[in-house]
Amino acid sequence: MEKNPQIDKNEINLIELIKILWEGKWKIAAAVVILFIASISYLSIKTRNFTAITEIKPESSLAVNKYFVLDNTIKLANIDANTDANTDSNLNFQKITKLSLLNLYIDILNDKSIFEDAIHKLNFLDASQYSDEQKYNEAINKLASSVKILTPLINNEEEGNFEISYHTINFIYDDFKKWKNILIYVDELANQLVKKKLLEDYSNTLSFLKQSKEYQLEDLKKLMTNVLIDSDKEMKKFEMDREFKLEDIQTKIDNTLIDYDRKIEDRLAFLSEQAAIARKLGIDKNTIEIQSFGNNSVVTNIKTDAAFYLRGYEAIEKEIELIKLRDNKQAFIDGLLKLEIEKRSLDQDKSVERAEKNKVFLDSLSKLEKEQRKIEQDKTLERIELAFKVTP
């Protein structure tokens, strides 16, 4: 009997609890309503961020086919350049393909400045929320840097197979419409920049090749001018050498004639002296010993130490007379004929050697002129320029 009161104290009195709750029902109801309203308000105010994933797909084959004429023109030009012995390099034009256009587009996006421009132009951020322009620009740069350009994993053996996956633009934000406007702006601007880059690259390459063509023509003109100058120099040198040789030969001829006259003068003086001695001694005939060996063989034995006047004045004076009667003294000059033959040879061969020398220079000049005409008539760059103008 003593345990019952103790048990009653530990048990929960439901009636009392219900009574207490009933008395405070309005407070509980008010608290629940307040919590519900607060939750609704929070959910309505809280921004919901999302991750926008935008795939970047390459140009279609149909679009890239519009560059076929240009690529084919460049290919044919390179074939012609490779078959030309005077050309040792290809035309440095980049082939336009799906991959090249896509890579150029991705490079422009990776610069991120294009996103900064879009965020600024489209008022993506509220400038009034920042204390100064520097803070505003820093926020734009930070937001643009958060844009991720992800590269697909492509097997090297399957390079160019963009059906596996694509480059993507990943961005976390809470306003779908604003971000879509940014993407539209960025895409339009990126395509404009791709076109501008292609135009600049091709224009620069064309300008460089045209300038190279002009330099080639200038070099050829200089070479042709130098050939003509060298030809004149060589011909003048040739003529001068020829004149010098002719002068030398003529000098030898003149000296030979002078020497002959001096020899004849000395000879006549000697003979006159010997004839006078012979007359004085009364030697009219040749008294130099003559030995006869029979059989009609006669040998004159002339002693080397015998005086010349022993020949007799008749023979000596006759020799003097004959020497003085000579009309053509050239016939009696030793070596004169050889010199005259050499002189005549130079005179007669002059035209032949000149023609041979001229032929060498004319051949060189002809080759240079042929190369000049070939470069001037080459319309490869004009065809490439025309093919590029019809591309997108």
CSV table of N, CA, C and O in Angstrom, one decimal, residues 105-208:
chain,number,residue,atom,x,y,z
A,105,TYR,N,38.8,30.1,-82.7
A,105,TYR,CA,37.7,30.6,-81.9
A,105,TYR,C,38.0,30.4,-80.4
A,105,TYR,O,37.7,31.3,-79.6
A,106,ILE,N,38.5,29.2,-80.1
A,106,ILE,CA,38.8,28.9,-78.7
A,106,ILE,C,39.9,29.8,-78.1
A,106,ILE,O,39.8,30.2,-77.0
A,107,ASP,N,40.9,30.1,-78.9
A,107,ASP,CA,42.0,31.0,-78.5
A,107,ASP,C,41.4,32.3,-78.1
A,107,ASP,O,41.9,33.0,-77.1
A,108,ILE,N,40.5,32.8,-78.9
A,108,ILE,CA,39.9,34.1,-78.6
A,108,ILE,C,39.1,34.1,-77.3
A,108,ILE,O,39.1,35.0,-76.5
A,109,LEU,N,38.3,33.0,-77.1
A,109,LEU,CA,37.6,32.8,-75.9
A,109,LEU,C,38.5,32.7,-74.6
A,109,LEU,O,38.2,33.3,-73.6
A,110,ASN,N,39.6,32.0,-74.8
A,110,ASN,CA,40.5,31.8,-73.7
A,110,ASN,C,41.2,33.1,-73.2
A,110,ASN,O,41.7,33.2,-72.1
A,111,ASP,N,41.2,34.1,-74.1
A,111,ASP,CA,41.7,35.4,-73.7
A,111,ASP,C,40.9,36.1,-72.6
A,111,ASP,O,41.5,36.9,-71.9
A,112,LYS,N,39.7,35.7,-72.5
A,112,LYS,CA,38.7,36.2,-71.4
A,112,LYS,C,38.4,37.7,-71.6
A,112,LYS,O,37.4,38.2,-71.0
A,113,SER,N,39.2,38.4,-72.3
A,113,SER,CA,38.9,39.9,-72.4
A,113,SER,C,37.6,40.1,-73.2
A,113,SER,O,36.9,41.1,-73.0
A,114,ILE,N,37.2,39.1,-74.0
A,114,ILE,CA,36.0,39.1,-74.7
A,114,ILE,C,34.8,39.0,-73.8
A,114,ILE,O,33.7,39.7,-73.9
A,115,PHE,N,34.9,38.3,-72.7
A,115,PHE,CA,33.9,38.2,-71.7
A,115,PHE,C,33.8,39.4,-70.8
A,115,PHE,O,32.7,39.9,-70.5
A,116,GLU,N,35.0,40.0,-70.6
A,116,GLU,CA,35.0,41.3,-69.8
A,116,GLU,C,34.3,42.4,-70.6
A,116,GLU,O,33.5,43.1,-70.0
A,117,ASP,N,34.5,42.4,-71.9
A,117,ASP,CA,33.8,43.4,-72.8
A,117,ASP,C,32.3,43.2,-72.7
A,117,ASP,O,31.5,44.1,-72.7
A,118,ALA,N,31.9,41.9,-72.8
A,118,ALA,CA,30.4,41.6,-72.8
A,118,ALA,C,29.8,42.0,-71.5
A,118,ALA,O,28.7,42.6,-71.4
A,119,ILE,N,30.5,41.6,-70.4
A,119,ILE,CA,29.9,42.0,-69.0
A,119,ILE,C,29.8,43.5,-68.9
A,119,ILE,O,28.8,44.0,-68.3
A,120,HIS,N,30.8,44.2,-69.4
A,120,HIS,CA,30.7,45.6,-69.3
A,120,HIS,C,29.6,46.3,-70.2
A,120,HIS,O,28.9,47.1,-69.7
A,121,LYS,N,29.6,45.8,-71.4
A,121,LYS,CA,28.7,46.4,-72.4
A,121,LYS,C,27.2,46.1,-72.0
A,121,LYS,O,26.3,47.0,-72.3
A,122,LEU,N,26.9,44.9,-71.5
A,122,LEU,CA,25.6,44.5,-71.2
A,122,LEU,C,25.1,44.8,-69.8
A,122,LEU,O,24.1,44.3,-69.4
A,123,ASN,N,26.0,45.5,-69.1
A,123,ASN,CA,25.7,45.9,-67.7
A,123,ASN,C,25.3,44.6,-66.9
A,123,ASN,O,24.3,44.6,-66.1
A,124,PHE,N,26.1,43.6,-67.0
A,124,PHE,CA,25.9,42.3,-66.3
A,124,PHE,C,26.0,42.5,-64.8
A,124,PHE,O,25.2,41.9,-64.0
A,125,LEU,N,26.8,43.4,-64.4
A,125,LEU,CA,26.9,43.8,-62.9
A,125,LEU,C,26.4,45.2,-62.8
A,125,LEU,O,26.6,46.1,-63.6
A,126,ASP,N,25.8,45.4,-61.6
A,126,ASP,CA,25.3,46.8,-61.3
A,126,ASP,C,26.4,47.6,-60.8
A,126,ASP,O,26.9,47.4,-59.7
A,127,ALA,N,26.8,48.6,-61.6
A,127,ALA,CA,27.9,49.5,-61.2
A,127,ALA,C,27.7,50.3,-59.9
A,127,ALA,O,28.6,50.6,-59.2
A,128,SER,N,26.4,50.5,-59.6
A,128,SER,CA,26.0,51.3,-58.5
A,128,SER,C,26.4,50.6,-57.2
A,128,SER,O,26.4,51.2,-56.1
A,129,GLN,N,26.6,49.3,-57.2
A,129,GLN,CA,26.8,48.5,-56.0
A,129,GLN,C,28.3,48.5,-55.6
A,129,GLN,O,28.7,47.9,-54.6
A,130,TYR,N,29.1,49.3,-56.4
A,130,TYR,CA,30.6,49.3,-56.1
A,130,TYR,C,31.0,50.8,-55.8
A,130,TYR,O,30.4,51.7,-56.4
A,131,SER,N,31.9,50.9,-54.9
A,131,SER,CA,32.3,52.2,-54.4
A,131,SER,C,33.0,53.1,-55.5
A,131,SER,O,32.9,54.3,-55.5
A,132,ASP,N,33.8,52.5,-56.4
A,132,ASP,CA,34.4,53.2,-57.4
A,132,ASP,C,34.6,52.4,-58.6
A,132,ASP,O,34.3,51.2,-58.7
A,133,GLU,N,35.1,53.0,-59.7
A,133,GLU,CA,35.3,52.3,-61.0
A,133,GLU,C,36.3,51.2,-60.9
A,133,GLU,O,36.1,50.2,-61.5
A,134,GLN,N,37.3,51.4,-60.1
A,134,GLN,CA,38.3,50.4,-60.0
A,134,GLN,C,37.8,49.1,-59.4
A,134,GLN,O,38.0,48.0,-59.8
A,135,LYS,N,36.9,49.3,-58.3
A,135,LYS,CA,36.3,48.1,-57.7
A,135,LYS,C,35.4,47.4,-58.7
A,135,LYS,O,35.3,46.2,-58.8
A,136,TYR,N,34.7,48.2,-59.5
A,136,TYR,CA,33.8,47.7,-60.5
A,136,TYR,C,34.5,46.9,-61.6
A,136,TYR,O,34.1,45.7,-61.9
A,137,ASN,N,35.7,47.4,-62.0
A,137,ASN,CA,36.5,46.7,-63.0
A,137,ASN,C,37.1,45.5,-62.5
A,137,ASN,O,37.2,44.4,-63.2
A,138,GLU,N,37.5,45.5,-61.2
A,138,GLU,CA,38.0,44.3,-60.6
A,138,GLU,C,37.0,43.2,-60.5
A,138,GLU,O,37.3,42.0,-60.7
A,139,ALA,N,35.8,43.6,-60.2
A,139,ALA,CA,34.7,42.6,-60.1
A,139,ALA,C,34.4,42.0,-61.5
A,139,ALA,O,34.1,40.8,-61.6
A,140,ILE,N,34.4,42.8,-62.5
A,140,ILE,CA,34.2,42.3,-63.9
A,140,ILE,C,35.3,41.3,-64.2
A,140,ILE,O,35.1,40.2,-64.8
A,141,ASN,N,36.6,41.7,-63.9
A,141,ASN,CA,37.7,40.8,-64.2
A,141,ASN,C,37.6,39.5,-63.5
A,141,ASN,O,37.9,38.4,-64.1
A,142,LYS,N,37.2,39.6,-62.2
A,142,LYS,CA,37.1,38.4,-61.4
A,142,LYS,C,36.0,37.5,-62.0
A,142,LYS,O,36.1,36.2,-62.1
A,143,LEU,N,34.8,38.1,-62.4
A,143,LEU,CA,33.7,37.3,-62.9
A,143,LEU,C,34.1,36.7,-64.2
A,143,LEU,O,33.8,35.5,-64.5
A,144,ALA,N,34.8,37.4,-65.1
A,144,ALA,CA,35.2,36.9,-66.4
A,144,ALA,C,36.2,35.8,-66.2
A,144,ALA,O,36.2,34.8,-66.9
A,145,SER,N,37.0,35.9,-65.2
A,145,SER,CA,38.0,34.8,-64.9
A,145,SER,C,37.4,33.5,-64.5
A,145,SER,O,37.9,32.4,-64.6
A,146,SER,N,36.2,33.6,-63.9
A,146,SER,CA,35.5,32.4,-63.4
A,146,SER,C,34.8,31.6,-64.5
A,146,SER,O,34.4,30.5,-64.3
A,147,VAL,N,34.8,32.2,-65.7
A,147,VAL,CA,34.3,31.5,-66.9
A,147,VAL,C,35.3,30.4,-67.3
A,147,VAL,O,36.5,30.7,-67.5
A,148,LYS,N,34.9,29.2,-67.3
A,148,LYS,CA,35.8,28.1,-67.6
A,148,LYS,C,35.6,27.6,-69.1
A,148,LYS,O,34.5,27.3,-69.4
A,149,ILE,N,36.7,27.5,-69.8
A,149,ILE,CA,36.7,26.9,-71.2
A,149,ILE,C,37.3,25.6,-71.1
A,149,ILE,O,38.5,25.5,-70.9
A,150,LEU,N,36.5,24.5,-71.1
A,150,LEU,CA,37.0,23.2,-70.9
A,150,LEU,C,37.3,22.5,-72.3
A,150,LEU,O,36.5,22.6,-73.2
A,151,THR,N,38.4,21.8,-72.4
A,151,THR,CA,38.8,21.1,-73.6
A,151,THR,C,38.4,19.6,-73.5
A,151,THR,O,38.5,19.0,-72.5
A,152,PRO,N,37.8,19.1,-74.6
A,152,PRO,CA,37.4,17.7,-74.7
A,152,PRO,C,38.6,16.8,-74.7
A,152,PRO,O,39.7,17.2,-75.2
A,153,LEU,N,38.4,15.6,-74.3
A,153,LEU,CA,39.5,14.6,-74.4
A,153,LEU,C,39.3,13.9,-75.7
A,153,LEU,O,38.3,13.1,-75.9
A,154,ILE,N,40.2,14.1,-76.6
A,154,ILE,CA,40.1,13.4,-77.9
A,154,ILE,C,41.3,12.5,-78.2
A,154,ILE,O,42.5,12.9,-77.9
A,155,ASN,N,41.0,11.3,-78.6
A,155,ASN,CA,42.1,10.4,-78.9
A,155,ASN,C,42.9,10.9,-80.1
A,155,ASN,O,42.4,11.3,-81.1
A,156,ASN,N,44.3,10.8,-79.9
A,156,ASN,CA,45.1,11.3,-81.0
A,156,ASN,C,44.9,10.6,-82.3
A,156,ASN,O,45.0,11.2,-83.4
A,157,GLU,N,44.5,9.4,-82.2
A,157,GLU,CA,44.2,8.6,-83.5
A,157,GLU,C,42.9,9.1,-84.1
A,157,GLU,O,42.6,8.8,-85.2
A,158,GLU,N,42.1,9.7,-83.3
A,158,GLU,CA,40.8,10.2,-83.8
A,158,GLU,C,40.7,11.7,-83.8
A,158,GLU,O,39.6,12.2,-83.5
A,159,GLU,N,41.8,12.3,-83.9
A,159,GLU,CA,41.8,13.8,-83.9
A,159,GLU,C,40.9,14.4,-84.9
A,159,GLU,O,40.9,14.0,-86.1
A,160,GLY,N,40.1,15.3,-84.5
A,160,GLY,CA,39.1,15.9,-85.4
A,160,GLY,C,37.7,15.2,-85.3
A,160,GLY,O,36.7,15.7,-85.9
A,161,ASN,N,37.6,14.2,-84.5
A,161,ASN,CA,36.3,13.5,-84.3
A,161,ASN,C,35.6,14.2,-83.2
A,161,ASN,O,35.6,13.8,-82.0
A,162,PHE,N,34.8,15.2,-83.5
A,162,PHE,CA,34.1,16.0,-82.5
A,162,PHE,C,32.8,15.5,-82.1
A,162,PHE,O,32.1,16.1,-81.3
A,163,GLU,N,32.5,14.2,-82.5
A,163,GLU,CA,31.3,13.6,-82.1
A,163,GLU,C,31.5,13.0,-80.7
A,163,GLU,O,30.5,12.6,-80.0
A,164,ILE,N,32.7,12.8,-80.3
A,164,ILE,CA,33.0,12.2,-79.0
A,164,ILE,C,32.6,13.2,-77.9
A,164,ILE,O,31.9,12.9,-77.0
A,165,SER,N,33.1,14.4,-78.0
A,165,SER,CA,32.8,15.5,-77.0
A,165,SER,C,33.2,16.8,-77.6
A,165,SER,O,33.8,16.9,-78.7
A,166,TYR,N,32.8,17.9,-77.0
A,166,TYR,CA,33.0,19.2,-77.5
A,166,TYR,C,33.7,20.1,-76.4
A,166,TYR,O,33.6,19.8,-75.2
A,167,HIS,N,34.3,21.2,-76.9
A,167,HIS,CA,34.7,22.2,-75.9
A,167,HIS,C,33.4,22.8,-75.3
A,167,HIS,O,32.4,22.9,-75.9
A,168,THR,N,33.5,23.2,-74.0
A,168,THR,CA,32.4,23.7,-73.3
A,168,THR,C,32.8,25.0,-72.6
A,168,THR,O,33.9,25.2,-72.2
A,169,ILE,N,31.7,25.9,-72.4
A,169,ILE,CA,31.9,27.1,-71.6
A,169,ILE,C,31.1,26.8,-70.3
A,169,ILE,O,29.9,26.6,-70.4
A,170,ASN,N,31.7,26.8,-69.2
A,170,ASN,CA,31.1,26.5,-67.9
A,170,ASN,C,31.1,27.8,-67.0
A,170,ASN,O,32.1,28.4,-66.9
A,171,PHE,N,29.8,28.1,-66.5
A,171,PHE,CA,29.7,29.3,-65.7
A,171,PHE,C,28.6,29.1,-64.7
A,171,PHE,O,27.5,28.6,-65.0
A,172,ILE,N,28.9,29.5,-63.5
A,172,ILE,CA,27.9,29.4,-62.4
A,172,ILE,C,27.3,30.8,-62.2
A,172,ILE,O,28.0,31.8,-61.9
A,173,TYR,N,25.9,30.9,-62.3
A,173,TYR,CA,25.3,32.2,-62.1
A,173,TYR,C,23.8,31.9,-61.7
A,173,TYR,O,23.4,30.7,-61.7
A,174,ASP,N,23.1,33.0,-61.5
A,174,ASP,CA,21.7,32.8,-61.1
A,174,ASP,C,20.6,33.4,-62.0
A,174,ASP,O,19.4,33.3,-61.8
A,175,ASP,N,21.1,34.0,-63.1
A,175,ASP,CA,20.2,34.7,-64.1
A,175,ASP,C,20.4,34.1,-65.5
A,175,ASP,O,21.4,34.4,-66.1
A,176,PHE,N,19.5,33.2,-65.9
A,176,PHE,CA,19.7,32.5,-67.2
A,176,PHE,C,19.6,33.5,-68.3
A,176,PHE,O,20.4,33.4,-69.3
A,177,LYS,N,18.7,34.4,-68.3
A,177,LYS,CA,18.5,35.4,-69.5
A,177,LYS,C,19.8,36.3,-69.6
A,177,LYS,O,20.3,36.5,-70.8
A,178,LYS,N,20.3,36.8,-68.5
A,178,LYS,CA,21.5,37.6,-68.6
A,178,LYS,C,22.7,36.8,-69.2
A,178,LYS,O,23.4,37.3,-70.0
A,179,TRP,N,22.9,35.6,-68.7
A,179,TRP,CA,24.0,34.8,-69.2
A,179,TRP,C,23.8,34.5,-70.7
A,179,TRP,O,24.8,34.5,-71.4
A,180,LYS,N,22.6,34.2,-71.1
A,180,LYS,CA,22.3,33.9,-72.5
A,180,LYS,C,22.7,35.1,-73.4
A,180,LYS,O,23.3,34.9,-74.4
A,181,ASN,N,22.3,36.3,-72.9
A,181,ASN,CA,22.7,37.5,-73.7
A,181,ASN,C,24.2,37.7,-73.8
A,181,ASN,O,24.7,38.1,-74.8
A,182,ILE,N,24.9,37.3,-72.7
A,182,ILE,CA,26.3,37.4,-72.7
A,182,ILE,C,26.9,36.4,-73.7
A,182,ILE,O,27.8,36.8,-74.5
A,183,LEU,N,26.4,35.2,-73.8
A,183,LEU,CA,26.8,34.2,-74.7
A,183,LEU,C,26.6,34.6,-76.2
A,183,LEU,O,27.5,34.5,-77.0
A,184,ILE,N,25.4,35.2,-76.4
A,184,ILE,CA,25.1,35.7,-77.8
A,184,ILE,C,26.1,36.8,-78.2
A,184,ILE,O,26.6,36.8,-79.3
A,185,TYR,N,26.4,37.7,-77.3
A,185,TYR,CA,27.3,38.8,-77.5
A,185,TYR,C,28.7,38.3,-77.8
A,185,TYR,O,29.4,38.7,-78.8
A,186,VAL,N,29.1,37.4,-76.9
A,186,VAL,CA,30.5,36.8,-77.0
A,186,VAL,C,30.6,36.0,-78.3
A,186,VAL,O,31.7,36.1,-79.0
A,187,ASP,N,29.6,35.2,-78.7
A,187,ASP,CA,29.7,34.5,-79.9
A,187,ASP,C,29.8,35.4,-81.2
A,187,ASP,O,30.6,35.1,-82.1
A,188,GLU,N,29.0,36.4,-81.2
A,188,GLU,CA,29.1,37.3,-82.4
A,188,GLU,C,30.4,38.0,-82.4
A,188,GLU,O,31.0,38.1,-83.5
A,189,LEU,N,30.9,38.5,-81.3
A,189,LEU,CA,32.2,39.2,-81.3
A,189,LEU,C,33.3,38.2,-81.6
A,189,LEU,O,34.3,38.6,-82.3
A,190,ALA,N,33.3,37.0,-81.1
A,190,ALA,CA,34.3,36.0,-81.3
A,190,ALA,C,34.4,35.7,-82.8
A,190,ALA,O,35.5,35.6,-83.4
A,191,ASN,N,33.3,35.5,-83.4
A,191,ASN,CA,33.2,35.2,-84.9
A,191,ASN,C,33.8,36.4,-85.7
A,191,ASN,O,34.5,36.2,-86.7
A,192,GLN,N,33.5,37.6,-85.3
A,192,GLN,CA,34.0,38.8,-85.9
A,192,GLN,C,35.6,38.8,-85.8
A,192,GLN,O,36.3,39.1,-86.8
A,193,LEU,N,36.0,38.5,-84.6
A,193,LEU,CA,37.5,38.5,-84.4
A,193,LEU,C,38.2,37.4,-85.1
A,193,LEU,O,39.3,37.5,-85.6
A,194,VAL,N,37.5,36.2,-85.3
A,194,VAL,CA,38.0,35.1,-86.1
A,194,VAL,C,38.2,35.6,-87.5
A,194,VAL,O,39.2,35.4,-88.2
A,195,LYS,N,37.2,36.2,-88.0
A,195,LYS,CA,37.2,36.7,-89.4
A,195,LYS,C,38.3,37.8,-89.6
A,195,LYS,O,39.0,37.7,-90.6
A,196,LYS,N,38.4,38.7,-88.6
A,196,LYS,CA,39.4,39.7,-88.7
A,196,LYS,C,40.8,39.1,-88.7
A,196,LYS,O,41.7,39.5,-89.4
A,197,LYS,N,41.0,38.1,-87.8
A,197,LYS,CA,42.3,37.4,-87.7
A,197,LYS,C,42.7,36.7,-89.0
A,197,LYS,O,43.8,36.8,-89.5
A,198,LEU,N,41.7,36.0,-89.6
A,198,LEU,CA,41.9,35.4,-90.9
A,198,LEU,C,42.3,36.4,-92.0
A,198,LEU,O,43.2,36.2,-92.8
A,199,LEU,N,41.5,37.5,-92.0
A,199,LEU,CA,41.8,38.6,-93.0
A,199,LEU,C,43.2,39.2,-92.8
A,199,LEU,O,43.9,39.4,-93.8
A,200,GLU,N,43.5,39.4,-91.6
A,200,GLU,CA,44.9,40.0,-91.3
A,200,GLU,C,46.0,39.0,-91.7
A,200,GLU,O,46.9,39.4,-92.3
A,201,ASP,N,45.8,37.7,-91.3
A,201,ASP,CA,46.8,36.7,-91.7
A,201,ASP,C,47.0,36.6,-93.2
A,201,ASP,O,48.1,36.6,-93.7
A,202,TYR,N,45.9,36.5,-93.9
A,202,TYR,CA,46.0,36.3,-95.4
A,202,TYR,C,46.5,37.6,-96.0
A,202,TYR,O,47.3,37.5,-97.0
A,203,SER,N,46.0,38.7,-95.5
A,203,SER,CA,46.5,40.0,-96.1
A,203,SER,C,47.9,40.2,-95.9
A,203,SER,O,48.7,40.6,-96.8
A,204,ASN,N,48.4,39.9,-94.7
A,204,ASN,CA,49.8,40.0,-94.4
A,204,ASN,C,50.7,39.0,-95.2
A,204,ASN,O,51.7,39.4,-95.7
A,205,THR,N,50.2,37.8,-95.4
A,205,THR,CA,50.9,36.8,-96.2
A,205,THR,C,50.9,37.3,-97.6
A,205,THR,O,52.0,37.2,-98.3
A,206,LEU,N,49.8,37.7,-98.1
A,206,LEU,CA,49.8,38.2,-99.5
A,206,LEU,C,50.7,39.4,-99.7
A,206,LEU,O,51.4,39.5,-100.7
A,207,SER,N,50.6,40.3,-98.8
A,207,SER,CA,51.5,41.5,-98.9
A,207,SER,C,53.0,41.1,-98.9
A,207,SER,O,53.8,41.6,-99.6
A,208,PHE,N,53.3,40.2,-98.0
A,208,PHE,CA,54.7,39.7,-97.9
A,208,PHE,C,55.1,39.0,-99.2
A,208,PHE,O,56.2,39.3,-99.7
